Short mmCIF file of C-alpha atoms in Angstrom, two decimals:
data_model
loop_
_atom_site.label_atom_id
_atom_site.label_comp_id
_atom_site.label_asym_id
_atom_site.label_seq_id
_atom_site.Cartn_x
_atom_site.Cartn_y
_atom_site.Cartn_z
CA UNK A 1 59.24 -74.19 21.11
CA UNK A 2 62.00 -73.82 24.19
CA UNK A 3 60.49 -74.83 27.36
CA UNK A 4 61.12 -72.51 30.41
CA UNK A 5 59.96 -73.61 33.92
CA UNK A 6 60.50 -70.87 36.38
CA UNK A 7 59.28 -70.90 39.73
CA UNK A 8 59.13 -68.40 42.47
CA UNK A 9 57.95 -68.40 45.98
CA UNK A 10 57.51 -65.89 49.00
CA UNK A 11 58.07 -66.97 52.50
CA UNK A 12 57.70 -64.79 55.55
CA UNK A 13 61.30 -64.81 57.87
CA UNK A 14 60.92 -65.01 61.35
CA UNK A 15 60.34 -61.60 63.00
CA UNK A 16 62.37 -59.50 60.09
CA UNK A 17 61.76 -59.65 56.49
CA UNK A 18 60.57 -61.43 53.21
CA UNK A 19 62.27 -63.77 51.36
CA UNK A 20 62.03 -65.36 47.74
CA UNK A 21 62.79 -68.81 46.45
CA UNK A 22 63.35 -69.73 42.83
CA UNK A 23 63.57 -72.90 40.50
CA UNK A 24 65.14 -72.88 37.26
CA UNK A 25 64.34 -75.70 35.18
CA UNK A 26 63.61 -78.87 36.85
CA UNK A 27 64.94 -77.24 40.21
CA UNK A 28 62.39 -77.15 43.10
CA UNK A 29 61.90 -73.99 44.85
CA UNK A 30 62.25 -74.08 48.89
CA UNK A 31 61.59 -71.81 51.84
CA UNK A 32 63.84 -69.34 53.17
CA UNK A 33 66.74 -70.27 55.43
CA UNK A 34 66.59 -68.74 58.56
CA UNK A 35 69.57 -66.27 59.17
CA UNK A 36 72.01 -68.43 61.16
CA UNK A 37 76.07 -68.27 61.40
CA UNK A 38 77.92 -70.34 58.96
CA UNK A 39 80.66 -72.71 61.11
CA UNK A 40 83.94 -70.74 61.67
CA UNK A 41 87.09 -72.14 60.65
CA UNK A 42 90.03 -71.84 62.74
CA UNK A 43 90.89 -68.37 60.36
CA UNK A 44 87.55 -67.37 61.05
CA UNK A 45 86.86 -66.87 64.67
CA UNK A 46 82.87 -66.69 65.70
CA UNK A 47 81.90 -63.47 64.41
CA UNK A 48 84.22 -62.85 61.93
CA UNK A 49 82.66 -61.19 58.75
CA UNK A 50 83.05 -58.70 56.13
CA UNK A 51 85.50 -55.72 56.88
CA UNK A 52 83.74 -52.25 56.82
CA UNK A 53 87.39 -50.82 55.55
CA UNK A 54 89.16 -51.27 52.04
CA UNK A 55 90.02 -54.74 50.88
CA UNK A 56 89.00 -57.05 48.10
CA UNK A 57 86.92 -60.07 48.69
CA UNK A 58 88.14 -63.33 46.57
CA UNK A 59 87.57 -67.02 45.97
CA UNK A 60 91.09 -68.57 47.08
CA UNK A 61 92.59 -71.05 44.81
CA UNK A 62 95.50 -72.00 47.20
CA UNK A 63 95.92 -75.34 47.83
CA UNK A 64 95.16 -77.09 51.21
CA UNK A 65 92.11 -76.17 53.31
CA UNK A 66 91.95 -72.72 51.99
CA UNK A 67 90.85 -74.04 48.44
CA UNK A 68 87.80 -72.36 47.42
CA UNK A 69 87.04 -70.51 50.63
CA UNK A 70 86.66 -66.84 50.57
CA UNK A 71 89.18 -64.53 51.47
CA UNK A 72 89.72 -60.86 52.90
CA UNK A 73 92.67 -59.50 51.01
CA UNK A 74 93.60 -56.01 51.66
CA UNK A 75 96.88 -54.00 53.88
CA UNK A 76 99.37 -57.09 53.14
CA UNK A 77 96.80 -59.43 54.99
CA UNK A 78 94.74 -62.48 53.87
CA UNK A 79 92.18 -63.51 56.13
CA UNK A 80 90.18 -66.56 55.16
CA UNK A 81 86.50 -66.78 55.97
CA UNK A 82 84.41 -69.79 57.01
CA UNK A 83 82.40 -70.21 53.71
CA UNK A 84 83.58 -71.78 50.59
CA UNK A 85 82.08 -70.83 47.25
CA UNK A 86 82.21 -71.41 43.24
CA UNK A 87 81.70 -67.60 42.42
CA UNK A 88 80.92 -65.17 45.05
CA UNK A 89 80.39 -61.43 44.77
CA UNK A 90 79.50 -58.54 47.70
CA UNK A 91 78.33 -55.04 48.08
CA UNK A 92 76.55 -52.95 50.55
CA UNK A 93 76.56 -55.29 53.19
CA UNK A 94 74.97 -57.83 51.02
CA UNK A 95 76.99 -61.10 49.66
CA UNK A 96 76.24 -63.82 47.37
CA UNK A 97 77.68 -67.24 47.10
CA UNK A 98 77.03 -69.66 44.11
CA UNK A 99 78.13 -73.09 45.93
CA UNK A 100 77.67 -76.81 45.94
CA UNK A 101 74.97 -77.98 48.27
CA UNK A 102 76.54 -79.34 51.18
CA UNK A 103 73.84 -82.26 51.64
CA UNK A 104 73.52 -83.18 47.86
CA UNK A 105 77.08 -83.67 46.00
CA UNK A 106 76.78 -82.22 42.42
CA UNK A 107 74.30 -79.91 43.14
CA UNK A 108 74.08 -76.21 43.62
CA UNK A 109 72.60 -73.29 45.14
CA UNK A 110 72.33 -69.55 45.78
CA UNK A 111 72.92 -68.18 49.05
CA UNK A 112 72.86 -64.85 50.30
CA UNK A 113 74.87 -63.68 53.08
CA UNK A 114 75.66 -60.12 55.08
CA UNK A 115 78.31 -58.86 56.91
CA UNK A 116 78.17 -61.27 59.61
CA UNK A 117 78.36 -64.15 57.32
CA UNK A 118 74.80 -65.00 58.42
CA UNK A 119 72.91 -66.80 56.00
CA UNK A 120 69.73 -64.87 54.81
CA UNK A 121 68.49 -66.69 51.63
CA UNK A 122 69.08 -69.78 49.89
CA UNK A 123 67.69 -71.58 47.18
CA UNK A 124 68.89 -74.62 44.90
CA UNK A 125 69.35 -73.95 40.99
CA UNK A 126 69.87 -76.49 37.94
CA UNK A 127 73.08 -75.80 36.51
CA UNK A 128 76.92 -75.05 37.16
CA UNK A 129 78.02 -71.26 38.47
CA UNK A 130 79.24 -69.08 36.26
CA UNK A 131 79.21 -65.48 37.37
CA UNK A 132 77.69 -63.66 40.65
CA UNK A 133 77.01 -59.57 41.18
CA UNK A 134 75.79 -57.26 43.97
CA UNK A 135 74.60 -53.83 43.39
CA UNK A 136 76.38 -51.20 45.16
CA UNK A 137 73.63 -50.68 47.49
CA UNK A 138 73.22 -54.34 47.97
CA UNK A 139 69.51 -54.10 47.36
CA UNK A 140 70.15 -55.97 43.74
CA UNK A 141 71.78 -59.64 43.17
CA UNK A 142 72.22 -61.82 39.81
CA UNK A 143 73.59 -64.66 38.95
CA UNK A 144 74.57 -66.88 36.20
CA UNK A 145 74.57 -70.75 35.88
CA UNK A 146 75.62 -72.76 32.52
CA UNK A 147 72.86 -75.62 31.88
CA UNK A 148 72.49 -78.22 29.23
CA UNK A 149 69.33 -79.49 27.41
CA UNK A 150 68.09 -76.70 25.33
CA UNK A 151 66.89 -77.96 22.00
CA UNK A 152 68.34 -75.53 20.09
CA UNK A 153 71.59 -76.84 20.95
CA UNK A 154 73.81 -79.88 20.02
CA UNK A 155 74.05 -82.58 22.00
CA UNK A 156 76.21 -81.55 24.91
CA UNK A 157 76.24 -77.97 24.23
CA UNK A 158 75.82 -75.58 26.98
CA UNK A 159 73.45 -72.31 27.11
CA UNK A 160 73.15 -69.89 30.18
CA UNK A 161 70.37 -68.64 32.98
CA UNK A 162 70.92 -65.41 34.34
CA UNK A 163 68.38 -64.52 37.20
CA UNK A 164 67.91 -60.90 39.27
CA UNK A 165 66.32 -60.80 42.62
CA UNK A 166 65.27 -57.38 44.38
CA UNK A 167 66.39 -58.28 47.95
CA UNK A 168 64.03 -55.13 49.45
CA UNK A 169 60.65 -56.35 47.40
CA UNK A 170 61.37 -60.05 46.83
CA UNK A 171 60.68 -59.64 43.41
CA UNK A 172 62.52 -62.04 41.52
CA UNK A 173 63.00 -62.70 37.64
CA UNK A 174 64.41 -66.14 37.49
CA UNK A 175 65.73 -66.22 34.10
CA UNK A 176 66.20 -63.12 31.66
CA UNK A 177 64.67 -64.79 29.16
CA UNK A 178 61.79 -64.39 30.07
CA UNK A 179 62.20 -60.42 29.17
CA UNK A 180 60.90 -58.15 26.36
CA UNK A 181 63.94 -57.77 23.63
CA UNK A 182 64.56 -54.76 21.55
CA UNK A 183 67.18 -55.43 18.89
CA UNK A 184 68.42 -52.74 16.71
CA UNK A 185 65.52 -50.52 17.40
CA UNK A 186 62.84 -53.50 16.79
CA UNK A 187 61.22 -56.06 18.82
CA UNK A 188 62.79 -59.49 18.82
CA UNK A 189 62.14 -63.25 19.55
CA UNK A 190 63.95 -65.85 19.13
CA UNK A 191 64.55 -69.06 20.61
CA UNK A 192 68.37 -69.23 21.00
CA UNK A 193 68.34 -65.94 23.49
CA UNK A 194 70.98 -66.19 26.21
CA UNK A 195 71.60 -63.73 28.76
CA UNK A 196 74.89 -63.60 31.10
CA UNK A 197 77.36 -61.48 32.89
CA UNK A 198 74.80 -58.70 34.80
CA UNK A 199 75.81 -55.18 36.27
CA UNK A 200 73.72 -52.45 38.08
CA UNK A 201 73.43 -49.27 37.74
CA UNK A 202 73.10 -46.79 40.49
CA UNK A 203 69.07 -46.59 40.19
CA UNK A 204 68.81 -50.69 41.39
CA UNK A 205 66.67 -50.96 38.08
CA UNK A 206 68.75 -50.14 35.38
CA UNK A 207 71.13 -53.35 34.21
CA UNK A 208 73.84 -54.20 31.73
CA UNK A 209 74.24 -57.82 30.50
CA UNK A 210 75.56 -59.63 27.59
CA UNK A 211 72.95 -61.17 25.52
CA UNK A 212 73.66 -63.83 22.32
CA UNK A 213 71.61 -64.69 19.65
CA UNK A 214 72.00 -66.21 15.93
CA UNK A 215 76.04 -66.56 16.99
CA UNK A 216 76.31 -62.89 17.90
CA UNK A 217 76.76 -61.38 21.20
CA UNK A 218 75.08 -58.13 22.35
CA UNK A 219 75.64 -55.48 25.02
CA UNK A 220 71.83 -55.09 26.46
CA UNK A 221 70.89 -52.36 28.78
CA UNK A 222 67.57 -53.44 30.89
CA UNK A 223 64.96 -52.49 32.80
CA UNK A 224 64.20 -54.60 35.72
CA UNK A 225 60.80 -53.39 36.65
CA UNK A 226 59.44 -53.01 33.09
CA UNK A 227 61.04 -56.36 32.18
CA UNK A 228 62.63 -55.34 29.19
CA UNK A 229 66.31 -54.98 27.29
CA UNK A 230 67.48 -53.18 24.54
CA UNK A 231 70.80 -54.03 22.56
CA UNK A 232 73.41 -51.00 22.24
CA UNK A 233 76.26 -52.52 20.33
CA UNK A 234 77.82 -56.04 19.57
CA UNK A 235 81.23 -57.82 20.75
CA UNK A 236 80.95 -56.65 24.41
CA UNK A 237 80.84 -59.40 26.87
CA UNK A 238 80.68 -59.59 30.90
CA UNK A 239 80.33 -55.92 31.77
CA UNK A 240 80.97 -54.16 34.89
CA UNK A 241 79.99 -50.89 35.40
CA UNK A 242 82.42 -48.10 36.81
CA UNK A 243 81.58 -46.79 40.15
CA UNK A 244 81.03 -43.33 38.52
CA UNK A 245 78.66 -44.95 36.56
CA UNK A 246 80.22 -43.52 33.14
CA UNK A 247 82.01 -46.78 31.72
CA UNK A 248 81.89 -50.18 31.61
CA UNK A 249 84.82 -52.96 31.89
CA UNK A 250 83.79 -55.92 29.71
CA UNK A 251 85.96 -58.80 27.85
CA UNK A 252 86.25 -58.30 24.25
CA UNK A 253 86.50 -61.41 21.69
CA UNK A 254 89.19 -62.15 19.87
CA UNK A 255 89.88 -63.27 16.38
CA UNK A 256 91.32 -66.62 18.02
CA UNK A 257 88.61 -67.39 20.15
CA UNK A 258 89.62 -65.51 23.19
CA UNK A 259 89.16 -62.51 25.38
CA UNK A 260 91.15 -59.16 26.27
CA UNK A 261 90.14 -56.73 28.78
CA UNK A 262 88.73 -53.42 27.70
CA UNK A 263 86.62 -50.48 28.77
CA UNK A 264 83.88 -48.98 26.97
CA UNK A 265 82.98 -45.29 26.96
CA UNK A 266 78.68 -44.93 27.57
CA UNK A 267 78.79 -41.61 26.23
CA UNK A 268 80.72 -42.07 23.00
CA UNK A 269 80.90 -46.08 22.53
CA UNK A 270 84.43 -45.51 22.35
CA UNK A 271 86.80 -48.91 23.13
CA UNK A 272 90.00 -48.58 25.43
CA UNK A 273 92.17 -51.74 25.36
CA UNK A 274 93.65 -52.38 28.28
CA UNK A 275 97.65 -53.10 28.92
CA UNK A 276 97.03 -56.55 29.41
CA UNK A 277 97.60 -59.13 26.29
CA UNK A 278 97.04 -62.70 28.01
CA UNK A 279 93.66 -64.18 27.64
CA UNK A 280 91.23 -63.45 30.14
CA UNK A 281 88.40 -65.04 30.49
CA UNK A 282 86.24 -63.52 33.59
CA UNK A 283 83.67 -60.75 34.36
CA UNK A 284 85.82 -57.96 35.61
CA UNK A 285 85.57 -55.89 38.52
CA UNK A 286 86.56 -52.16 39.37
CA UNK A 287 88.76 -51.75 42.17
CA UNK A 288 87.89 -48.18 42.33
CA UNK A 289 87.30 -45.43 39.33
CA UNK A 290 90.74 -45.97 37.81
CA UNK A 291 91.59 -49.79 38.26
CA UNK A 292 90.24 -52.97 36.85
CA UNK A 293 90.70 -56.19 38.25
CA UNK A 294 90.06 -59.64 37.15
CA UNK A 295 91.36 -63.35 37.60
CA UNK A 296 94.10 -64.85 35.27
CA UNK A 297 94.22 -68.29 35.33
CA UNK A 298 97.52 -70.39 35.70
CA UNK A 299 96.14 -74.02 35.63
CA UNK A 300 92.96 -76.04 35.78
CA UNK A 301 92.84 -75.50 39.27
CA UNK A 302 94.53 -71.90 40.06
CA UNK A 303 94.16 -68.89 39.40
CA UNK A 304 95.53 -64.98 40.50
CA UNK A 305 93.83 -61.81 40.58
CA UNK A 306 95.41 -59.14 38.26
CA UNK A 307 94.79 -55.14 38.26
CA UNK A 308 95.29 -52.60 35.41
CA UNK A 309 94.72 -48.73 34.69
CA UNK A 310 91.68 -48.49 33.19
CA UNK A 311 92.51 -45.53 31.03
CA UNK A 312 94.55 -48.19 28.70
CA UNK A 313 97.97 -46.58 30.28
CA UNK A 314 100.35 -48.78 32.34
CA UNK A 315 100.79 -52.30 32.88
CA UNK A 316 98.99 -55.42 34.51
CA UNK A 317 100.24 -56.07 38.11
CA UNK A 318 99.61 -58.88 40.39
CA UNK A 319 97.03 -57.76 43.10
CA UNK A 320 95.60 -60.94 44.89
CA UNK A 321 97.70 -64.22 44.28
CA UNK A 322 95.62 -67.84 44.59
CA UNK A 323 92.42 -66.00 43.74
CA UNK A 324 89.51 -65.24 41.43
CA UNK A 325 86.46 -63.55 41.45
CA UNK A 326 87.40 -60.52 42.67
CA UNK A 327 84.93 -57.75 44.60
CA UNK A 328 85.99 -54.32 45.98
CA UNK A 329 85.37 -53.98 49.65
CA UNK A 330 85.00 -50.62 51.47
#
């Protein structure tokens, strides 16, 4: 049987709210970190934070000191923030940053931050950062990491772990693998179940994600409070729910082993291929109800964020150069 060790702790933050800690695999949980500003850089004066107006939050892949920093791009500006992440996302005044621990190179942690870039919660995890998401309200946060060592895998193979945190109640699911699964209308259990690429609905309880088992991938709809998921269909990876809640942008597997972006109409389960012919290995994000954005790698170190119409028309256009991990702001 596959062994999972998941820990979660609650600690009372000074004068304010309740915070939580979690551990995956052998990682140990630790108390919450008090809210303190991140050290400012010359390009991010003290007090600089996430703007209220329109923009796109990205991780910079530009060379030099900017590499790995979060950047707010929009209206012809490129404002570098005082926070470096491997993956990041922000919405509703809450940001999530999956980053290397400052005092432990090679180890990683999840950090939450507010509009003013003040750290509000952190916890280490065992694995390598992969995906991150925040619900539109800022209440729900998810993360996905790559891990090694599952007994059902060949030596050296990777699996994934996805967790969800309710920042309002402190409720945490360290791994979705503990959720009850219904596949094709029947209860399903298997040692090789993996989840990744969470996206939240407007009610801050329902979510969508990718589940893999038996060599197949499934789009699942989940109920966080009930700790349940059910499969909807196959071959939908890294879903991202549209602002109006009617469509999912996702990466569709191709016969050559790559992925292309597409949109799924939830009412009919019909697919719309998007006007992007390159391979895209990313969880898309919605710039608005009409536009999908995603990262496209140029080489091992550099990426760019592109945008394409969600209706399948038009053409892909460069949105933010030297960037990845996009999140809409405002």
